Tab-separated table of N, CA and C in Angstrom:
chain	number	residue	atom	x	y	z
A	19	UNK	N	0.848	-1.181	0.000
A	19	UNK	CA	0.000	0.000	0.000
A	19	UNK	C	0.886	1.234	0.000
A	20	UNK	N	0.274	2.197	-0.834
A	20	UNK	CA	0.813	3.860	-0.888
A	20	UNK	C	0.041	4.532	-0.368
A	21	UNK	N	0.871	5.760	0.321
A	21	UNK	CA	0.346	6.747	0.814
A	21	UNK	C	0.331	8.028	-0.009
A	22	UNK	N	-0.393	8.426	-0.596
A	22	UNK	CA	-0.131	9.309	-1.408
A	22	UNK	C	-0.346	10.736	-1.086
A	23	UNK	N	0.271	11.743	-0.574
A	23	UNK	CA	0.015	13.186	0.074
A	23	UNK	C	0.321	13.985	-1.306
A	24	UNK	N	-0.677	14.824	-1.506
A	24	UNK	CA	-0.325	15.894	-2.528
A	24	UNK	C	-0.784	17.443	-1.663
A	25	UNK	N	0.025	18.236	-2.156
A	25	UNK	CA	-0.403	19.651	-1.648
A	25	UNK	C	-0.441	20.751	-2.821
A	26	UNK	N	-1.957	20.704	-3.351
A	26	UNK	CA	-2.587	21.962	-4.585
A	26	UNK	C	-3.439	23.354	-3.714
A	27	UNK	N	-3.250	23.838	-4.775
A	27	UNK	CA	-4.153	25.558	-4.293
A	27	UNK	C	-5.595	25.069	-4.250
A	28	UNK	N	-5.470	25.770	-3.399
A	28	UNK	CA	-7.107	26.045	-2.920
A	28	UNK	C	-8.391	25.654	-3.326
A	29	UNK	N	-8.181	26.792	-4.496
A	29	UNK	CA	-9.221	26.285	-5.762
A	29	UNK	C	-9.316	25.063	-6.512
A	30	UNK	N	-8.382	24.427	-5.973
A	30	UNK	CA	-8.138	23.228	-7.120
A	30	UNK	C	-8.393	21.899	-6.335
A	31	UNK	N	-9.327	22.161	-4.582
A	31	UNK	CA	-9.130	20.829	-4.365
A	31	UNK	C	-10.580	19.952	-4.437
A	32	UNK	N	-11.270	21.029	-4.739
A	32	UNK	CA	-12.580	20.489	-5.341
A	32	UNK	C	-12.417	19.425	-6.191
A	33	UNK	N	-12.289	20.125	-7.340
A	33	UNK	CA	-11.929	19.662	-8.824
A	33	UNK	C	-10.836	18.208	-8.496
A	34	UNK	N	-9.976	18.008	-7.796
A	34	UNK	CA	-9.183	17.238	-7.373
A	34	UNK	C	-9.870	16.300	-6.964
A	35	UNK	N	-10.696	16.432	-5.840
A	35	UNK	CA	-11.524	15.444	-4.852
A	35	UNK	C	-12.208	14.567	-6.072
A	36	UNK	N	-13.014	15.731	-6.665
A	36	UNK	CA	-13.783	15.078	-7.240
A	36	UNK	C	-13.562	14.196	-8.573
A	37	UNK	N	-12.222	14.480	-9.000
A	37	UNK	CA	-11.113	13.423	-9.994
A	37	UNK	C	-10.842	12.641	-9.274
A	38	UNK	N	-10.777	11.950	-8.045
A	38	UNK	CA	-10.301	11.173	-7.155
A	38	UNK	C	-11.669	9.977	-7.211
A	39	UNK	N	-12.853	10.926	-6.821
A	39	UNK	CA	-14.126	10.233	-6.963
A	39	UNK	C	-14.452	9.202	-7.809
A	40	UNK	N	-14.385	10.019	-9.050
A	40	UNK	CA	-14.581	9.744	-10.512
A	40	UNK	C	-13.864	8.020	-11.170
A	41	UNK	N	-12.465	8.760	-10.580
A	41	UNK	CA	-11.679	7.434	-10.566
A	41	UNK	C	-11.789	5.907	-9.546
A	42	UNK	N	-12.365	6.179	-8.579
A	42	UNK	CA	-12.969	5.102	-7.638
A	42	UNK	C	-11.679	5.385	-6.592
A	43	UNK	N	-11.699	6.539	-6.225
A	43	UNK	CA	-11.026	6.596	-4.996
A	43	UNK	C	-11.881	7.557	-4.081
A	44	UNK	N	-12.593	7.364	-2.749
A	44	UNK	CA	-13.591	8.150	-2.651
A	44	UNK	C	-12.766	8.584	-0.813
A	45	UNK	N	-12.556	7.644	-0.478
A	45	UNK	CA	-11.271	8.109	0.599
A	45	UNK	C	-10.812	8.858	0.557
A	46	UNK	N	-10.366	10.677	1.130
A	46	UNK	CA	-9.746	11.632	0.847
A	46	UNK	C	-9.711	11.656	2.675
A	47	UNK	N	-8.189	12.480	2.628
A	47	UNK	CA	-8.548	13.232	4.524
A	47	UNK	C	-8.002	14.481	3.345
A	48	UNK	N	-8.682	15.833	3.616
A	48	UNK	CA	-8.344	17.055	3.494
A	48	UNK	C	-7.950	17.833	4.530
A	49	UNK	N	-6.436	18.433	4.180
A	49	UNK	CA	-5.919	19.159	5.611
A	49	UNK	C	-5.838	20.701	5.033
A	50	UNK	N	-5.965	21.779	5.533
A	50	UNK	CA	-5.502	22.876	5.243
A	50	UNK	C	-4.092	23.274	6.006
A	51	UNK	N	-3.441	23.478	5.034
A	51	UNK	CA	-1.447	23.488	4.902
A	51	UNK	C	-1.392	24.906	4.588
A	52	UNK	N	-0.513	25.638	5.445
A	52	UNK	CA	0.695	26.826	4.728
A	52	UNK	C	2.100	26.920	4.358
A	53	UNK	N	2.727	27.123	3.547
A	53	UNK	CA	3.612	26.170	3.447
A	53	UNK	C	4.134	27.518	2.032
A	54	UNK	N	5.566	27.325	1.521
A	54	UNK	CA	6.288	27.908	0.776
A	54	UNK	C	6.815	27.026	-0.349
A	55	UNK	N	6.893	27.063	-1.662
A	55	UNK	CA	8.276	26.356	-2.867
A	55	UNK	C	9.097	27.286	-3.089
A	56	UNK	N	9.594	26.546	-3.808
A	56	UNK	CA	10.688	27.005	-4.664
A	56	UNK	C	11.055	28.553	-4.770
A	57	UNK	N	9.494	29.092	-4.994
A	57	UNK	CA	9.199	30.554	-5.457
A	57	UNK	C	9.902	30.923	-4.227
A	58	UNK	N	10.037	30.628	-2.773
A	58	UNK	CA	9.672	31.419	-1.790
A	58	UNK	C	9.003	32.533	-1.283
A	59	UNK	N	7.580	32.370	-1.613
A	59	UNK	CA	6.504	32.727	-1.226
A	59	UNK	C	5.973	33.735	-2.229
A	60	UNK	N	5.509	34.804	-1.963
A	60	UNK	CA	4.550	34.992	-3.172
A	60	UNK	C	4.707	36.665	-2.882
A	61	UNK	N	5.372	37.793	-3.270
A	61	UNK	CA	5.752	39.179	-3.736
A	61	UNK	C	4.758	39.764	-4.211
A	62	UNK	N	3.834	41.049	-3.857
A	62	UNK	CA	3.092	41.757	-3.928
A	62	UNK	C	3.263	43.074	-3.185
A	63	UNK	N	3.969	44.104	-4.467
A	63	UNK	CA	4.815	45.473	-4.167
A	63	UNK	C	5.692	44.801	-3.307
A	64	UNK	N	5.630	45.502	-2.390
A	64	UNK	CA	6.595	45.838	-1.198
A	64	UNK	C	6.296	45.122	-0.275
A	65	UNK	N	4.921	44.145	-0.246
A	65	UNK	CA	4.675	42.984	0.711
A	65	UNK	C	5.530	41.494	0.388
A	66	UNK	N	6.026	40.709	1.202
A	66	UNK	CA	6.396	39.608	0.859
A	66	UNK	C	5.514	38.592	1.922
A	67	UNK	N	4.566	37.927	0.787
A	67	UNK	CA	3.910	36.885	2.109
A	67	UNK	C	4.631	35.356	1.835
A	68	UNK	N	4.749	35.477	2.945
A	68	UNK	CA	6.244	33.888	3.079
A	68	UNK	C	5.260	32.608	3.055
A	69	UNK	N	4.138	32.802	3.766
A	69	UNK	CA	3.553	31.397	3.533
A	69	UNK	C	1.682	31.349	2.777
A	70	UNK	N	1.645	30.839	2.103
A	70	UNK	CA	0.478	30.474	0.863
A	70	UNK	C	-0.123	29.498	1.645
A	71	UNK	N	-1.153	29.772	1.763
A	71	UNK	CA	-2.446	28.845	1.725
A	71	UNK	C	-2.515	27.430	0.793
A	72	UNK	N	-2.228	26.383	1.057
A	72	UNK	CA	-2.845	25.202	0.288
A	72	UNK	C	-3.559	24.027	1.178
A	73	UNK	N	-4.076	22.979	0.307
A	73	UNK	CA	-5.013	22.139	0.855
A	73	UNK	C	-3.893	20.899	0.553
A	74	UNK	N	-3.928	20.421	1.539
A	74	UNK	CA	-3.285	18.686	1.669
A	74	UNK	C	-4.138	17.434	1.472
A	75	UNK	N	-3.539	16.909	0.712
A	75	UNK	CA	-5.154	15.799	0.464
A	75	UNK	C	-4.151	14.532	0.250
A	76	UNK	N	-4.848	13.629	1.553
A	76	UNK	CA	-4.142	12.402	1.816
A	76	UNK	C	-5.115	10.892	1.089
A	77	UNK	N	-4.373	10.467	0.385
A	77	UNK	CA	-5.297	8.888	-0.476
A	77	UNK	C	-4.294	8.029	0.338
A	78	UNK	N	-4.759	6.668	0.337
A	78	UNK	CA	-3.864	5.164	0.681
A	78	UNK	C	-4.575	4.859	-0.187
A	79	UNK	N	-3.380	3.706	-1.177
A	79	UNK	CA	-4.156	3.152	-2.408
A	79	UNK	C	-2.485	1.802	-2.864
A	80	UNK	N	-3.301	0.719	-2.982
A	80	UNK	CA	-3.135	-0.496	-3.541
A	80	UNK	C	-1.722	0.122	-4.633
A	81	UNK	N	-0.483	-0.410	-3.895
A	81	UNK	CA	0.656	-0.332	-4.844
A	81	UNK	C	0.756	-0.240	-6.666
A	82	UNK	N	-0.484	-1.157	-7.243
A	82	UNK	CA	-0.854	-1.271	-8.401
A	82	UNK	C	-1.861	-0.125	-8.958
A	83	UNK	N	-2.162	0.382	-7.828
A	83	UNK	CA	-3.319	2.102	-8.540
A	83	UNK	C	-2.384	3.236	-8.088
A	84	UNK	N	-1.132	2.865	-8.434
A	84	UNK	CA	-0.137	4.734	-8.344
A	84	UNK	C	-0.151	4.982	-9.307
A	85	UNK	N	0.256	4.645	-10.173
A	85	UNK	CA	0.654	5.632	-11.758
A	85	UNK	C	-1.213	6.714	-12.092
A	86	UNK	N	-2.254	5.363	-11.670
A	86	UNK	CA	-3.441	6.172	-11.630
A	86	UNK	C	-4.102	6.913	-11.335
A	87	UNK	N	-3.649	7.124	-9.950
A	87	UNK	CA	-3.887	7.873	-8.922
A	87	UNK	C	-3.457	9.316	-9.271
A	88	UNK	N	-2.069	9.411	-9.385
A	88	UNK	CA	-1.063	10.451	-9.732
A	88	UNK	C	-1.543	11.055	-11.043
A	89	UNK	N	-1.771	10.501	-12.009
A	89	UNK	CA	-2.360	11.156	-13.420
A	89	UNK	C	-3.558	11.840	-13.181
A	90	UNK	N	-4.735	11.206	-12.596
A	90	UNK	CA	-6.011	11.928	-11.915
A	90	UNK	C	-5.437	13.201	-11.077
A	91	UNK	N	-5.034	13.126	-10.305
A	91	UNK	CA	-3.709	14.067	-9.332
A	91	UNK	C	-4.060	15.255	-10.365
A	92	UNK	N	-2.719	14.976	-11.216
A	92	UNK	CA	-2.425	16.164	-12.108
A	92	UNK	C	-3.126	16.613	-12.651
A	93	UNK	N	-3.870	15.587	-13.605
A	93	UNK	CA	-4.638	16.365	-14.513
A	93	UNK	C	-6.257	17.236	-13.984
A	94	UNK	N	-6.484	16.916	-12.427
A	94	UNK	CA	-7.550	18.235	-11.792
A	94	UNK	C	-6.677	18.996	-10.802
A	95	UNK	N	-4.937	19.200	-10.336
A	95	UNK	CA	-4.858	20.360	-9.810
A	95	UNK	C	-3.812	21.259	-11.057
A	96	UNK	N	-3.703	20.680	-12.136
A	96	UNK	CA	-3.175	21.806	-12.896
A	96	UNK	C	-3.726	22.792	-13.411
A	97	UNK	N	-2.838	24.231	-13.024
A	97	UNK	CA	-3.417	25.537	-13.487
A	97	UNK	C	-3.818	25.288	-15.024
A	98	UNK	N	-4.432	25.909	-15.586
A	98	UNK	CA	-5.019	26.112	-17.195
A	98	UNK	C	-4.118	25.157	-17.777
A	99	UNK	N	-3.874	25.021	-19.166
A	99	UNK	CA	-3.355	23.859	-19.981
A	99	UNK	C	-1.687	23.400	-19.685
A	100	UNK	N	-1.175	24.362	-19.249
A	100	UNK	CA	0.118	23.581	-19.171
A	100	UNK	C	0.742	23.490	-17.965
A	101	UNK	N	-0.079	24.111	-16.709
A	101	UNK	CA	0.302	24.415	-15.546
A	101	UNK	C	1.111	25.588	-15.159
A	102	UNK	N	1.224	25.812	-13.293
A	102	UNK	CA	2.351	27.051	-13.218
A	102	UNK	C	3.071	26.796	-12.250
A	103	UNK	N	3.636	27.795	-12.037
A	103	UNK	CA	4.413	27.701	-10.461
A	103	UNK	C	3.485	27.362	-9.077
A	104	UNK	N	3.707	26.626	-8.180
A	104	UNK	CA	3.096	26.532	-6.987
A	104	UNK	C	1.494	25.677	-7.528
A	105	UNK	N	1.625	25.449	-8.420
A	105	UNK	CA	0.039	24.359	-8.756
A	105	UNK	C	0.655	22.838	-7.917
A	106	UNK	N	1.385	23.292	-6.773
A	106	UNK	CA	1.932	21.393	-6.036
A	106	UNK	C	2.631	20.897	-6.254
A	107	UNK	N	2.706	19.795	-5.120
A	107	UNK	CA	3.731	18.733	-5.232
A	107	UNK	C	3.070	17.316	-4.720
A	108	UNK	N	3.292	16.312	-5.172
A	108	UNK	CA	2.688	14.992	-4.865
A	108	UNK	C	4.074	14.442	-4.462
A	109	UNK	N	3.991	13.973	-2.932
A	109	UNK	CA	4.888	13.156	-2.455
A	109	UNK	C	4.003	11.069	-1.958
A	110	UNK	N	5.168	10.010	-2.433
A	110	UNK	CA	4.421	9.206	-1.816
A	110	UNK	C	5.485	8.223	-1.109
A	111	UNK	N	4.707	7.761	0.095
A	111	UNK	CA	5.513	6.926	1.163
A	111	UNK	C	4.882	5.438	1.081
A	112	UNK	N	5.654	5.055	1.058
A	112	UNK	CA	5.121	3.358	1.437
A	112	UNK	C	3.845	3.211	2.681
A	113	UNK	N	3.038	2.083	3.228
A	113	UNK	CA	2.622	2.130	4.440
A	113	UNK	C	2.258	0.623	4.830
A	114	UNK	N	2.926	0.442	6.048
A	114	UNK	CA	3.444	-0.864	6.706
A	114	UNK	C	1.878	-1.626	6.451
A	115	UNK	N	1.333	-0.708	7.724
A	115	UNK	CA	0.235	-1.829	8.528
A	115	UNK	C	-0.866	-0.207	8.132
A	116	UNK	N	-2.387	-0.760	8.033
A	116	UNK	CA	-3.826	-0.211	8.067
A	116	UNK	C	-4.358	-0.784	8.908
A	117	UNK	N	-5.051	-0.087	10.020
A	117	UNK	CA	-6.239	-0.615	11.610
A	117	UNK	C	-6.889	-0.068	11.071
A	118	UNK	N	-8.677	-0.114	11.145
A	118	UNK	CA	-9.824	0.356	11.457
A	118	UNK	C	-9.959	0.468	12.690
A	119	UNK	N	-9.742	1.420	13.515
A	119	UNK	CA	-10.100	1.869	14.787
A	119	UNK	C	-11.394	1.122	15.139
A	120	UNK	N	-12.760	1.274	14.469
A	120	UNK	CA	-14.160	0.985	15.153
A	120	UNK	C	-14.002	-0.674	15.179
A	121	UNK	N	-13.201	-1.984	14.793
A	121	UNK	CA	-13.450	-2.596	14.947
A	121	UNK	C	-12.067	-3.362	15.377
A	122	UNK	N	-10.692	-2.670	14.914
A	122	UNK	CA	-9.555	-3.160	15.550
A	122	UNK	C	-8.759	-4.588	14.891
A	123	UNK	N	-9.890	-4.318	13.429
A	123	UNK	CA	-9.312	-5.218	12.850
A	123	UNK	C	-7.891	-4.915	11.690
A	124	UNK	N	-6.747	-5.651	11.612
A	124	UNK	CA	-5.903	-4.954	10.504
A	124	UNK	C	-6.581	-5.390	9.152
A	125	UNK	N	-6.359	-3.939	8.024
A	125	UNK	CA	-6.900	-3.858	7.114
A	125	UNK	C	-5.251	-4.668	5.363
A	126	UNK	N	-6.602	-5.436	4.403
A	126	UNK	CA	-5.468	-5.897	4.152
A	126	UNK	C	-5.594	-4.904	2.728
A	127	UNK	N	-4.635	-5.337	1.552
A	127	UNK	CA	-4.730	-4.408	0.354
A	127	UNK	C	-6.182	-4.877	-0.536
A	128	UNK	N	-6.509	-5.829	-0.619
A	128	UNK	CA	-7.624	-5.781	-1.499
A	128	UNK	C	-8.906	-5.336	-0.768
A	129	UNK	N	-9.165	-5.107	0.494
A	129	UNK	CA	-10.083	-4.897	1.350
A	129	UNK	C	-10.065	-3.242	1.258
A	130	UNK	N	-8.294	-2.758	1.306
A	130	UNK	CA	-8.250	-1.123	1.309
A	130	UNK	C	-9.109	-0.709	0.160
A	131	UNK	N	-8.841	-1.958	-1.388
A	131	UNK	CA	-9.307	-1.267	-2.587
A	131	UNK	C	-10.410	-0.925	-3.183
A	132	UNK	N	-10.832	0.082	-3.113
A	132	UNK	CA	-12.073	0.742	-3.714
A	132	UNK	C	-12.562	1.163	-5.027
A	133	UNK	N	-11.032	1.292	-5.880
A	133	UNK	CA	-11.634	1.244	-7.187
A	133	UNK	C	-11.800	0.043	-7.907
A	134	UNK	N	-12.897	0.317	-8.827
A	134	UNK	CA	-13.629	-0.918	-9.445
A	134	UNK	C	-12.639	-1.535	-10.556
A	135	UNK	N	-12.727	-2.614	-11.093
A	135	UNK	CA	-11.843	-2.987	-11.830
A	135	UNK	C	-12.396	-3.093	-13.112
C-alpha cells in the first residue's frame, strides 16, 4: 500500500476530490497546509507573504493504482493547460500496517481497494 500526500491551491481541491471520486477513490482526509516552494513565497509590491495557503489531500491506495492515482492528481490540480508555479507537489511513502479503529481489525490491500476494476 501507498500513501499518497499531494499539496494543490485552494481552488483546485474540489476539482481534485472530485477526480479522485470519478476514478474510484472516494477516501480523501483534506488538511488545510501553509507552506512555501521554490518561489519562496509569493511578492506583492513591497509585501512579501512567506507562507500560501494550500489544501493537503491524503489517499492510501493499492501499490498497483499509483501511476493512476497520480495522473487523476495532475490532470484536476493543474493551473489552465500547461500548468504554473506553486500548482503542487505529490509526495508518496510506502505504508506498513492499516487498523480500522471501530473494529480493531488490521486492514489488508484488497479490502483497502475501492476502485472498481
Amino acid at each position: 500500500m501507498l500513501m499518497i500526500r499531494t499539496i494543490v491551491r485552494p481552488e483546485k481541491v474540489h476539482q481534485v476530490m472530485q477526480g479522485l471520486l470519478e476514478a474510484g477513490f472516494p477516501a480523501v482526509t483534506k488538511i488545510s497546509v501553509v507552506g512555501r516552494g521554490k518561489q519562496r513565497g509569493l511578492r506583492v509590491g513591497d509585501v512579501v507573504y512567506d507562507e500560501i495557503p494550500k489544501e493537503m489531500l491524503i489517499v492510501v491506495v493499492p501499490d498497483n493504482d499509483k501511476d493512476f492515482v497520480i495522473r487523476a492528481i495532475i490532470e484536476n490540480a493543474k493551473s489552465s493547460g500547461e500548468g504554473k508555479f506553486g500548482d503542487g507537489k505529490i509526495f508518496i511513502s510506502s505504508v506498513e500496517e492499516v487498523y480500522t479503529i471501530s473494529s480493531g481489525e488490521k486492514e489488508t490491500e484488497p479490502l483497502l481497494a475501492t476502485k472498481e476494476a
